[in-house]
Amino acid sequence: MFVLANFINAIAVVLRIAIEVEIVVIIIHSILSWFPFLRYHPINQFLEALANIVLWPLKRIIPPIGPFDITPFIGILLLIFIDSFLVSTLFDLAIKLR
């Protein structure tokens, strides 16, 4: 059972790192969106592609409020919830299996 516990623990660690990286990408992409001359820069396009993994489904559901797009805020809250619930549950499951 310890092998399964270690496997679940490794999945939880990788998932937590991926969520943290995605949060940082969303924040950096949101800041870079304030600078229109960086819109077509390759790094900005790469960050936009990574941020849209979470933001694109939310943009189809949540319309912009005037000139403001609140989907990055909602996306970060959703990622924090997933981290708090799912990753913590996986860590607890790994501990119980040992």
C-alpha positions as a Markdown table, in Angstrom:
| # | Residue | x | y | z |
|---|---|---|---|---|
| 1 | Met | 0.0 | 0.0 | 0.0 |
| 2 | Phe | 2.9 | 2.3 | 0.5 |
| 3 | Val | 3.6 | 2.3 | -3.2 |
| 4 | Leu | 0.1 | 3.6 | -3.9 |
| 5 | Ala | 0.4 | 6.1 | -1.1 |
| 6 | Asn | 3.7 | 7.4 | -2.6 |
| 7 | Phe | 2.1 | 7.6 | -6.1 |
| 8 | Ile | -0.9 | 9.6 | -4.8 |
| 9 | Asn | 1.4 | 11.8 | -2.9 |
| 10 | Ala | 3.5 | 12.4 | -6.1 |
| 11 | Ile | 0.4 | 13.2 | -8.1 |
| 12 | Ala | -0.7 | 15.7 | -5.4 |
| 13 | Val | 2.7 | 17.4 | -5.4 |
| 14 | Val | 2.8 | 17.7 | -9.2 |
| 15 | Leu | -0.8 | 19.0 | -9.2 |
| 16 | Arg | 0.0 | 21.6 | -6.6 |
| 17 | Ile | 3.1 | 22.9 | -8.5 |
| 18 | Ala | 1.0 | 23.0 | -11.8 |
| 19 | Ile | -1.7 | 25.1 | -10.0 |
| 20 | Glu | 0.9 | 27.5 | -8.5 |
| 21 | Val | 2.5 | 27.9 | -11.9 |
| 22 | Glu | -0.8 | 28.6 | -13.6 |
| 23 | Ile | -1.7 | 31.2 | -11.0 |
| 24 | Val | 1.6 | 33.0 | -11.6 |
| 25 | Val | 1.0 | 32.8 | -15.4 |
| 26 | Ile | -2.4 | 34.3 | -15.0 |
| 27 | Ile | -1.1 | 37.2 | -12.9 |
| 28 | Ile | 1.8 | 37.9 | -15.3 |
| 29 | His | -0.5 | 37.7 | -18.3 |
| 30 | Ser | -3.0 | 40.1 | -16.7 |
| 31 | Ile | -0.2 | 42.6 | -15.9 |
| 32 | Leu | 1.2 | 42.4 | -19.4 |
| 33 | Ser | -2.3 | 43.0 | -20.9 |
| 34 | Trp | -2.1 | 46.6 | -19.6 |
| 35 | Phe | 0.8 | 47.2 | -22.1 |
| 36 | Pro | -0.7 | 47.2 | -25.6 |
| 37 | Phe | 2.8 | 47.3 | -27.3 |
| 38 | Leu | 3.6 | 43.9 | -25.8 |
| 39 | Arg | 0.4 | 42.2 | -27.3 |
| 40 | Tyr | 2.2 | 40.5 | -30.1 |
| 41 | His | 5.4 | 39.7 | -28.3 |
| 42 | Pro | 6.2 | 35.9 | -28.4 |
| 43 | Ile | 6.5 | 35.6 | -24.6 |
| 44 | Asn | 3.1 | 37.3 | -24.2 |
| 45 | Gln | 1.5 | 35.0 | -26.7 |
| 46 | Phe | 3.0 | 32.0 | -24.9 |
| 47 | Leu | 1.7 | 33.2 | -21.6 |
| 48 | Glu | -1.7 | 33.9 | -23.1 |
| 49 | Ala | -1.9 | 30.3 | -24.4 |
| 50 | Leu | -1.1 | 29.0 | -21.0 |
| 51 | Ala | -3.5 | 31.3 | -19.2 |
| 52 | Asn | -6.3 | 30.5 | -21.6 |
| 53 | Ile | -6.3 | 26.9 | -20.4 |
| 54 | Val | -8.2 | 28.1 | -17.4 |
| 55 | Leu | -9.6 | 31.4 | -18.6 |
| 56 | Trp | -11.1 | 30.5 | -21.9 |
| 57 | Pro | -14.0 | 28.3 | -20.4 |
| 58 | Leu | -14.6 | 31.1 | -17.9 |
| 59 | Lys | -14.7 | 33.8 | -20.6 |
| 60 | Arg | -17.5 | 31.9 | -22.4 |
| 61 | Ile | -19.6 | 31.9 | -19.2 |
| 62 | Ile | -18.7 | 35.3 | -17.5 |
| 63 | Pro | -19.0 | 38.4 | -19.7 |
| 64 | Pro | -16.8 | 41.4 | -19.2 |
| 65 | Ile | -18.2 | 44.1 | -16.9 |
| 66 | Gly | -17.7 | 47.2 | -19.0 |
| 67 | Pro | -14.0 | 47.5 | -19.8 |
| 68 | Phe | -13.1 | 45.1 | -17.0 |
| 69 | Asp | -12.5 | 41.4 | -17.4 |
| 70 | Ile | -12.9 | 39.6 | -14.1 |
| 71 | Thr | -12.2 | 36.1 | -15.4 |
| 72 | Pro | -8.5 | 36.2 | -14.2 |
| 73 | Phe | -9.8 | 36.9 | -10.7 |
| 74 | Ile | -12.4 | 34.1 | -10.9 |
| 75 | Gly | -9.9 | 31.8 | -12.4 |
| 76 | Ile | -7.4 | 32.3 | -9.6 |
| 77 | Leu | -10.1 | 31.8 | -7.0 |
| 78 | Leu | -11.1 | 28.6 | -8.8 |
| 79 | Leu | -7.5 | 27.3 | -8.8 |
| 80 | Ile | -7.1 | 28.2 | -5.1 |
| 81 | Phe | -10.3 | 26.2 | -4.3 |
| 82 | Ile | -9.0 | 23.2 | -6.4 |
| 83 | Asp | -5.7 | 23.4 | -4.5 |
| 84 | Ser | -7.4 | 23.6 | -1.1 |
| 85 | Phe | -9.9 | 20.9 | -1.8 |
| 86 | Leu | -8.5 | 18.4 | -4.3 |
| 87 | Val | -4.8 | 18.5 | -3.5 |
| 88 | Ser | -5.4 | 18.5 | 0.3 |
| 89 | Thr | -7.7 | 15.5 | -0.2 |
| 90 | Leu | -5.0 | 13.7 | -2.1 |
| 91 | Phe | -2.4 | 14.4 | 0.5 |
| 92 | Asp | -4.8 | 13.1 | 3.3 |
| 93 | Leu | -5.6 | 10.0 | 1.2 |
| 94 | Ala | -1.9 | 9.3 | 0.8 |
| 95 | Ile | -1.3 | 9.6 | 4.6 |
| 96 | Lys | -4.2 | 7.3 | 5.3 |
| 97 | Leu | -2.9 | 4.6 | 3.0 |
| 98 | Arg | 0.5 | 4.4 | 4.7 |
